[in-house]
mmCIF file of C-alpha atoms and ligand atoms in Angstrom:
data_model
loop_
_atom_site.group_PDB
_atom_site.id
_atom_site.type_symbol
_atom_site.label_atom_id
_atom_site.label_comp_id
_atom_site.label_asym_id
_atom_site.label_seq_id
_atom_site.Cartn_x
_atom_site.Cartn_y
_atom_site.Cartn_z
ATOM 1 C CA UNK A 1 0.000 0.000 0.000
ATOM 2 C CA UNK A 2 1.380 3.547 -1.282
ATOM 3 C CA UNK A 3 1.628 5.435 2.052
ATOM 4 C CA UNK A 4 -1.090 8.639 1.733
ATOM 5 C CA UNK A 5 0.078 12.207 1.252
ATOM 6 C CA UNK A 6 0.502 13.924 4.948
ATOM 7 C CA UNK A 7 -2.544 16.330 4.179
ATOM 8 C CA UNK A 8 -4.209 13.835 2.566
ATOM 9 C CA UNK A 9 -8.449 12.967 3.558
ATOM 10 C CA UNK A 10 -8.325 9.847 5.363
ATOM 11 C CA UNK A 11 -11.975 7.898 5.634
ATOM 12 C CA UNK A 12 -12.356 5.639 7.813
ATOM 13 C CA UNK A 13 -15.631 2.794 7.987
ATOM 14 C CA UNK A 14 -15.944 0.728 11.301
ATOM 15 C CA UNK A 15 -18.606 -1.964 11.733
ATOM 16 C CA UNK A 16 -19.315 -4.085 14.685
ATOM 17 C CA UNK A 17 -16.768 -5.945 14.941
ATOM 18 C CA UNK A 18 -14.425 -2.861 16.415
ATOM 19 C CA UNK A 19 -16.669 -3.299 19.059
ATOM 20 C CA UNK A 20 -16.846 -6.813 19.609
ATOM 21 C CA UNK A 21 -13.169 -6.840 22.028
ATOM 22 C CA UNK A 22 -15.444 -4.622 24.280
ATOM 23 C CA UNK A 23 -17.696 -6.792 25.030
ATOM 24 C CA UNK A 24 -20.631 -5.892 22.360
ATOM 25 C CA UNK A 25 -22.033 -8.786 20.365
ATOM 26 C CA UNK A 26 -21.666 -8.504 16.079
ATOM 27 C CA UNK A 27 -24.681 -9.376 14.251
ATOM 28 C CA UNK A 28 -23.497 -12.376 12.076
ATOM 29 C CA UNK A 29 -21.014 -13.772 14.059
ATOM 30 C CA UNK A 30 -22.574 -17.473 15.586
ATOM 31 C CA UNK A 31 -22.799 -15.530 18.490
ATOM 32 C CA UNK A 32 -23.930 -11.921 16.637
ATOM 33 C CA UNK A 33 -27.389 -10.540 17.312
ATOM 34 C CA UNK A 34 -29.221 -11.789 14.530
ATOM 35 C CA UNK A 35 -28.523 -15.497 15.843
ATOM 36 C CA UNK A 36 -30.633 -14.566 18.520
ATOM 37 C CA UNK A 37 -33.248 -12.441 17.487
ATOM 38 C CA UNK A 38 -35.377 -12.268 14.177
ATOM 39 C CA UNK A 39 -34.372 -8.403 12.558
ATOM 40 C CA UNK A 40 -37.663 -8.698 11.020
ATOM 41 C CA UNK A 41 -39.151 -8.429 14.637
ATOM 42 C CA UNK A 42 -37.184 -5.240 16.060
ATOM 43 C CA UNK A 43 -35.141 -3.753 13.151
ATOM 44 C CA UNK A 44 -37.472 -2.585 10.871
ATOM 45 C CA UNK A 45 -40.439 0.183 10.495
ATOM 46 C CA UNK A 46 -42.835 -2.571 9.798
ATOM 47 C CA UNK A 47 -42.111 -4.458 13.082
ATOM 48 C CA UNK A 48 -42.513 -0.654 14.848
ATOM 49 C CA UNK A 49 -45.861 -0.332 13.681
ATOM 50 C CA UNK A 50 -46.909 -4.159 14.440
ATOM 51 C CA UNK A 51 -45.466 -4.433 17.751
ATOM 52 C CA UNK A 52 -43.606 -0.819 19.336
ATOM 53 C CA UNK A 53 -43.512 -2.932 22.725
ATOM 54 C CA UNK A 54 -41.264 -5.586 21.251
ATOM 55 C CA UNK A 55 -38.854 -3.056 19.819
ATOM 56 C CA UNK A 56 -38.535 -1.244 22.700
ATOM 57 C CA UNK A 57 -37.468 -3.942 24.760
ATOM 58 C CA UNK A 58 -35.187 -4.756 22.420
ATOM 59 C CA UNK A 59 -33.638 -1.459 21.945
ATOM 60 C CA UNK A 60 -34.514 -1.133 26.026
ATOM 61 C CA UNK A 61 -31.731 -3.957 26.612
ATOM 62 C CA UNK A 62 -29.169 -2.994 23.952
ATOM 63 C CA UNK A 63 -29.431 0.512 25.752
ATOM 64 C CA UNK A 64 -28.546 -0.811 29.063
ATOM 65 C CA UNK A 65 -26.094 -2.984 28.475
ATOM 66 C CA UNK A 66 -24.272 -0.146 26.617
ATOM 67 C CA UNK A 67 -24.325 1.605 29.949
ATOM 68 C CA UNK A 68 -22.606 -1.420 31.889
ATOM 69 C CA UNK A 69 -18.865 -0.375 33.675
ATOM 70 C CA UNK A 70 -17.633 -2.865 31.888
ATOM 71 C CA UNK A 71 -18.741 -1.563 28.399
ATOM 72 C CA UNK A 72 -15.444 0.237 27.393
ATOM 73 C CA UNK A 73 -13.412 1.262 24.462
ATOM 74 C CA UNK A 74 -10.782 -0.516 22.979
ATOM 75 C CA UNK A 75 -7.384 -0.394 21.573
ATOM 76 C CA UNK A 76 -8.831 -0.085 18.087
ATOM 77 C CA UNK A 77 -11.217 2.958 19.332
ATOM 78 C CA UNK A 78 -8.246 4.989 20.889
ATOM 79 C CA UNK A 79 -6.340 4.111 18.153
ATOM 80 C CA UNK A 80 -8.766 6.079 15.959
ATOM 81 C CA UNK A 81 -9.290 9.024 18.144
ATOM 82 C CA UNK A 82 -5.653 9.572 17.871
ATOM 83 C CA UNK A 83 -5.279 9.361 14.560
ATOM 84 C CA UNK A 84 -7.734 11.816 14.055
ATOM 85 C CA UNK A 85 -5.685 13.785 16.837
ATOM 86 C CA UNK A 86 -1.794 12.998 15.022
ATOM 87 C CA UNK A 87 -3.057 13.156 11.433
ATOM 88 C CA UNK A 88 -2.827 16.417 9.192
ATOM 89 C CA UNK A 89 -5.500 16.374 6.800
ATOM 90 C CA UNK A 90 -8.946 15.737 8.293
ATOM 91 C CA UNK A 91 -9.646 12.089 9.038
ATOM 92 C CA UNK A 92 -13.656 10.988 9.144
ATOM 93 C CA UNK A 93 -14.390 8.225 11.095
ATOM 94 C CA UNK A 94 -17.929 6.670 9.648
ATOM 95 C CA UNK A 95 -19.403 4.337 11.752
ATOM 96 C CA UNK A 96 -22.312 1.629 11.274
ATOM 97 C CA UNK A 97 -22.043 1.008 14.913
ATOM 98 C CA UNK A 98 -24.734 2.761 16.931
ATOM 99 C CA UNK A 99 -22.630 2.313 20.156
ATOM 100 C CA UNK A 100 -21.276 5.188 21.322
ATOM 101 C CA UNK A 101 -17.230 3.800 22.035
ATOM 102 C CA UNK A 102 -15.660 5.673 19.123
ATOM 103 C CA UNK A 103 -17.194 9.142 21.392
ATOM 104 C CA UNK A 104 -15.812 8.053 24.484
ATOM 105 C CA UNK A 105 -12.297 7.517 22.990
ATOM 106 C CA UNK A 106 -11.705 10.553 21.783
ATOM 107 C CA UNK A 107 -12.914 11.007 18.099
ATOM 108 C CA UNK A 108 -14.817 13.829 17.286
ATOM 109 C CA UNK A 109 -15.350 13.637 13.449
ATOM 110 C CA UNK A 110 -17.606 11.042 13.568
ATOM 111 C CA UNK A 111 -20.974 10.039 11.277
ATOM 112 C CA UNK A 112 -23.291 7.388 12.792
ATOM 113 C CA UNK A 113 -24.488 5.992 9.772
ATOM 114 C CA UNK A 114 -26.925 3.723 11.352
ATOM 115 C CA UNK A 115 -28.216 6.383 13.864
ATOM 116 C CA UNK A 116 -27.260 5.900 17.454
ATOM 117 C CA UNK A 117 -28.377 3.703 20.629
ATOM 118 C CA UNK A 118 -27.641 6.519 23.216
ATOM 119 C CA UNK A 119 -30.475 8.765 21.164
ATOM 120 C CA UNK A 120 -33.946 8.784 20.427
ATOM 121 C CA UNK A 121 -36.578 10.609 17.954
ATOM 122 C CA UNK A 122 -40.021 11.629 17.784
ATOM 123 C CA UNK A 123 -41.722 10.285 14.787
ATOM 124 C CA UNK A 124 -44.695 12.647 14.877
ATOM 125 C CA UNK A 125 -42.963 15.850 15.390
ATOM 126 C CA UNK A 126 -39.210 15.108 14.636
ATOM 127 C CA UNK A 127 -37.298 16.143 17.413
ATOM 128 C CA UNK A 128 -34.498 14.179 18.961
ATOM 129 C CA UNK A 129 -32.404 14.263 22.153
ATOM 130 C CA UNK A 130 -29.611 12.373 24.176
ATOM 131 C CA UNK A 131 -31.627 9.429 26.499
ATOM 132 C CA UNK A 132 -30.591 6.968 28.818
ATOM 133 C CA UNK A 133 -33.468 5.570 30.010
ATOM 134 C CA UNK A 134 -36.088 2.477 29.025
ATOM 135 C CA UNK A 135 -38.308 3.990 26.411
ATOM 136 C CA UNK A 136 -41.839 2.918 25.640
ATOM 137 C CA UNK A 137 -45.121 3.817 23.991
ATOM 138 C CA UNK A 138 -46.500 5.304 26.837
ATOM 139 C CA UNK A 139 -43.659 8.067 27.421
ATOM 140 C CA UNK A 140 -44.795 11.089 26.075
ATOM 141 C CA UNK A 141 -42.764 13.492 23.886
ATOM 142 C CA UNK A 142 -40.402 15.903 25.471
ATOM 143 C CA UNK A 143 -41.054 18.383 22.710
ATOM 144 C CA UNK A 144 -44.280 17.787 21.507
ATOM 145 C CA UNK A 145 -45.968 16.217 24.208
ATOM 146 C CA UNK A 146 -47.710 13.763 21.936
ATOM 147 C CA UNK A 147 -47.944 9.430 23.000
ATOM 148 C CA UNK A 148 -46.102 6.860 20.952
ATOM 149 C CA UNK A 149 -44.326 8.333 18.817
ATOM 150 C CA UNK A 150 -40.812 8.049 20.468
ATOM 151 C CA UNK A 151 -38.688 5.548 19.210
ATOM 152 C CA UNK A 152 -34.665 4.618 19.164
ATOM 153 C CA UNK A 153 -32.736 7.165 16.974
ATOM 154 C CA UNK A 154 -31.324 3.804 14.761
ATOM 155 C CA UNK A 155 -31.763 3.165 11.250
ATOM 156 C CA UNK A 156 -33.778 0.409 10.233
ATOM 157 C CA UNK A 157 -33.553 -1.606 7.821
ATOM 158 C CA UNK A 158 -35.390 -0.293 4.416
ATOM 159 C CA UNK A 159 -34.450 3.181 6.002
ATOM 160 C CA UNK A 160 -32.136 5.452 4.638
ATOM 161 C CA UNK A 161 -29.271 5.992 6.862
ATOM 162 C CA UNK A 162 -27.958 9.057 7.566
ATOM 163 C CA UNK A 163 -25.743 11.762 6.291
ATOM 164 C CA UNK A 164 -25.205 10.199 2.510
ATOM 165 C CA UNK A 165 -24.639 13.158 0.845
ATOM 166 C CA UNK A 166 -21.490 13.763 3.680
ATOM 167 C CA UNK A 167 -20.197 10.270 3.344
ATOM 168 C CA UNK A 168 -20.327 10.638 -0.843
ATOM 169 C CA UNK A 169 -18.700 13.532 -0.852
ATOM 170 C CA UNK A 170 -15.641 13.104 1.605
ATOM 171 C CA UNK A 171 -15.164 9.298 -0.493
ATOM 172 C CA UNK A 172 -15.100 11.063 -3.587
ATOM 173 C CA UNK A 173 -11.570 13.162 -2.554
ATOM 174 C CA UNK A 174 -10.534 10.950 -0.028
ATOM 175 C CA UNK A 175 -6.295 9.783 -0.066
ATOM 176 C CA UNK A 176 -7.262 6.650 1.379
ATOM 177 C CA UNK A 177 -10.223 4.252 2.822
ATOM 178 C CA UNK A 178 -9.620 1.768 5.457
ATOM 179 C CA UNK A 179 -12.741 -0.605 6.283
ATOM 180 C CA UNK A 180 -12.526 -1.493 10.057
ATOM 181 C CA UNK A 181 -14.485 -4.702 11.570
ATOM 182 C CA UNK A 182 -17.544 -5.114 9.008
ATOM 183 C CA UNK A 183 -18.934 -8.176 7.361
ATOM 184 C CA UNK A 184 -19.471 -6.396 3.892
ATOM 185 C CA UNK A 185 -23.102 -7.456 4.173
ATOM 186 C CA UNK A 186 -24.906 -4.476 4.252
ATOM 187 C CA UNK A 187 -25.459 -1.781 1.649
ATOM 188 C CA UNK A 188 -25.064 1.650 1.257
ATOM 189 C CA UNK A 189 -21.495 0.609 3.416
ATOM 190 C CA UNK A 190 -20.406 -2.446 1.610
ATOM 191 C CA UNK A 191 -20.199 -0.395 -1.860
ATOM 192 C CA UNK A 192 -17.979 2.097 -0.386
ATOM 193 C CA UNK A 193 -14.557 0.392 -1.476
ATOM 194 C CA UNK A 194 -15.823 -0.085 -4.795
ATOM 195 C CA UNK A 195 -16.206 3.111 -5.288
ATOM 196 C CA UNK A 196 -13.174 4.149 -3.670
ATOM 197 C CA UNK A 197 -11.708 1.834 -6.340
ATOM 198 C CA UNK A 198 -13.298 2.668 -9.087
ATOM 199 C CA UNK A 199 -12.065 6.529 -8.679
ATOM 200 C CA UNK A 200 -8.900 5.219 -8.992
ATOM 201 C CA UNK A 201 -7.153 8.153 -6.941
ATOM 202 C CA UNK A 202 -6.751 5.847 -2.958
ATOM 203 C CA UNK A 203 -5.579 2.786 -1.869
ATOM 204 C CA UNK A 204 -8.388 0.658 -0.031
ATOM 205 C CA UNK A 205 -7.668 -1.315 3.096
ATOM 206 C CA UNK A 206 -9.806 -4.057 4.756
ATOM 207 C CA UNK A 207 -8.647 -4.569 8.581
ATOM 208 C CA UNK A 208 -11.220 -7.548 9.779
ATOM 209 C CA UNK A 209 -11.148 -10.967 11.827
ATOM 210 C CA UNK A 210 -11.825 -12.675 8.660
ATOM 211 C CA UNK A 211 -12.367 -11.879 5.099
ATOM 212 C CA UNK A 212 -15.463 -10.010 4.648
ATOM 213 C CA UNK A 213 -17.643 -10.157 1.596
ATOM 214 C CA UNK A 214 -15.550 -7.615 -0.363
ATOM 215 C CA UNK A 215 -12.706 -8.509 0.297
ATOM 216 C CA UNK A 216 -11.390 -8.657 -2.899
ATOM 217 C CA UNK A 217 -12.436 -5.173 -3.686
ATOM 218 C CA UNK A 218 -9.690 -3.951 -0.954
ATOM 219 C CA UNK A 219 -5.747 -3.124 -2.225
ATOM 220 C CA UNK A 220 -4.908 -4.744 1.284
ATOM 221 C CA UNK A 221 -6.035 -6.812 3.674
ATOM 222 C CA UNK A 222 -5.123 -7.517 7.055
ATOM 223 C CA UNK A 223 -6.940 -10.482 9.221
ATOM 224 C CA UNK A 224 -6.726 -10.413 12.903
ATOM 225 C CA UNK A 225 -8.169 -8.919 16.401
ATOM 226 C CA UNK A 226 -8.696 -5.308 15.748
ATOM 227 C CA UNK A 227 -7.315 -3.882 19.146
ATOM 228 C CA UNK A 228 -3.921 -5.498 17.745
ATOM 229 C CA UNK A 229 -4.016 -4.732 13.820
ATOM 230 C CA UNK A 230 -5.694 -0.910 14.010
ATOM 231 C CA UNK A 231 -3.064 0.638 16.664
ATOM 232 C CA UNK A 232 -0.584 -1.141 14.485
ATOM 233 C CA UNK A 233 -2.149 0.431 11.588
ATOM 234 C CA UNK A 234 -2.400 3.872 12.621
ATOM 235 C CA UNK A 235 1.730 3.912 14.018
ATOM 236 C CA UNK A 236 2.364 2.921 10.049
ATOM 237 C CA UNK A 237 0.714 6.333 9.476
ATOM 238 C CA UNK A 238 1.464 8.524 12.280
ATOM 239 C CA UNK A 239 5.142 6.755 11.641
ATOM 240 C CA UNK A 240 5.052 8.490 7.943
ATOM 241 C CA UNK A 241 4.775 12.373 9.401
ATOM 242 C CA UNK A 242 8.292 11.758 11.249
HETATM 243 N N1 APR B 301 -11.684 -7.623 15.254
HETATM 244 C C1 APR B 301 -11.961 -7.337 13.952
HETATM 245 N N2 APR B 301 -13.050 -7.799 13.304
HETATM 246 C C2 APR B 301 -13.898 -8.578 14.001
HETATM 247 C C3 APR B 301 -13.682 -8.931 15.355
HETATM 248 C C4 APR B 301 -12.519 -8.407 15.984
HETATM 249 N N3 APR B 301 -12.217 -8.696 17.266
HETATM 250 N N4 APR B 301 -14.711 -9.727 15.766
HETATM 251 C C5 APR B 301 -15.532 -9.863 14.696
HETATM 252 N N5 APR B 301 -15.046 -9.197 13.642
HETATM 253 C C6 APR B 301 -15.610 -9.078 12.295
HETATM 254 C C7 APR B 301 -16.375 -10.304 11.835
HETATM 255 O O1 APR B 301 -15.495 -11.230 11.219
HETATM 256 C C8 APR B 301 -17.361 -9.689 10.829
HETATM 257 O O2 APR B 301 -16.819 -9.691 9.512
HETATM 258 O O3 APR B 301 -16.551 -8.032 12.329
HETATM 259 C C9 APR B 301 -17.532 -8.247 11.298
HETATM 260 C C10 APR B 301 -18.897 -7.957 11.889
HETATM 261 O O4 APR B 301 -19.845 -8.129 10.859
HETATM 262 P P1 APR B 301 -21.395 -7.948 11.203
HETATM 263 O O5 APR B 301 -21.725 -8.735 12.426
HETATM 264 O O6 APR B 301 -22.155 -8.210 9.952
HETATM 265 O O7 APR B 301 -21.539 -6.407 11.616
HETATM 266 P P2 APR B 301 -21.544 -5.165 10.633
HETATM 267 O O8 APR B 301 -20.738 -5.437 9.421
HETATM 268 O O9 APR B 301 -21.206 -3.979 11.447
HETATM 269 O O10 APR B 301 -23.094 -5.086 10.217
HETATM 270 C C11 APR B 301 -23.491 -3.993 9.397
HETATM 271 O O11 APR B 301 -25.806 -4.652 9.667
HETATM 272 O O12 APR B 301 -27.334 -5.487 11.129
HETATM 273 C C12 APR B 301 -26.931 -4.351 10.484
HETATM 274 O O13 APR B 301 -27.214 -2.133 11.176
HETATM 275 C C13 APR B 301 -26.518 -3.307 11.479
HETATM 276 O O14 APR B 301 -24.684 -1.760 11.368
HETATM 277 C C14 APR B 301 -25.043 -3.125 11.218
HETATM 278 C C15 APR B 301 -24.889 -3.581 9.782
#
């Protein structure tokens, strides 16, 4: 891999399994969410409608046991925040993960793609805000005062997640794009390295336990625990400004 130029953009995609050394579950591992519970059930606007009691206890659980002491970040977070810190040109960290570990390490330019655990929206009158707490139908709107329509600020699946337009443009220029901890299985983030590719201007790196689904779209690849390979990864770089 060509080493970036110093004030170069660097974008940066992180999926689940970033998380997973911190104690949070992946969704298609054996052990990942989705071996355990049916998406159809709590991740989607249909199963809101059908049964908001059922997602919230879902989202009610995730929510907590994001809050545990134990819940921490991990090598691979820090890693990133100081990155963003050491690194000239801008660096944009775009998650998928709706955990909130990449905040508490450090990193500031951040896009939840997939919305985030930690938050919640009104879906009669729009307005979001920070909570902590259980939600369910029967909590009434901070800001408009209305029942039942708070739910998780995540993005379901069939929903559009958020900041596209962001995400587009910063691939478009970027020096390089490193894929961190994602199975490739879910779109818009598993076309990112193609396009990245197809530009034809930045290397693409995949940084995963195991091959993902595109891995053969990536320029390099590197297999292992990401608390080991991503602080690794990010001396290589921070190495280059000295
Ligand atoms: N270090 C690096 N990679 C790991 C580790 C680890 N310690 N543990 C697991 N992985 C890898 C797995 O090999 C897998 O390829 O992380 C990836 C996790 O893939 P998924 O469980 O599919 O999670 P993700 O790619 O983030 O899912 C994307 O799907 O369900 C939706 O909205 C949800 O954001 C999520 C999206």
């Amino acid at each position: 891999m060509k080493m970036p130029d110093h004030n170069a953009l660097l974008v940066i995609l992180t999926g689940a399994g970033i998380s997973k050394e911190s104690g949070l579950s992946t969704f298609r591992d054996p052990d990942g969410v989705w071996a355990k519970v049916d998406l159809e059930e709590v991740a989607t606007p249909e199963a809101f409608q059908r049964n908001p009691d059922r997602v919230h206890e879902f989202y009610n659980h995730r929510r907590r046991g994001l809050q545990e002491p134990d819940i921490r970040p991990n090598g691979a977070h820090e890693a990133l925040a100081r990155l963003e810190q050491g690194w000239p040109g801008e660096v944009l960290l775009v998650t998928q993960n709706v955990d909130d570990l990449h905040e508490r390490a450090g990193s500031r330019n951040l896009i939840h793609m997939h919305g985030e655990l930690m938050k919640i929206r009104c879906e009669l009158c729009g307005e979001g805000t920070g909570w902590k707490e259980d939600l369910g139908i029967g909590i009434l709107c901070p800001f408009c005062g209305y029942k039942g329509g708070l739910r998780p600020d995540v993005v379901w699946f069939g929903e559009i997640p958020y900041a596209m337009d962001r995400i587009l443009e910063h691939l478009s220029r970027c020096g390089l794009f490193v894929s961190i901890g994602t199975s490739g299985a879910v779109y818009p983030a598993a076309g990112f390295a193609a396009l990245v590719r197809d530009q034809g201007l930045a290397d693409t790196v995949e940084i995963n336990l195991e091959p993902s689904e595109g891995a053969s779209l990536f320029t390099e690849r590197r297999y292992g625990p990401a608390s080991m390979l991503v602080p690794q990864f990010v001396d290589e770089l921070l190495g280059t400004l000295t």
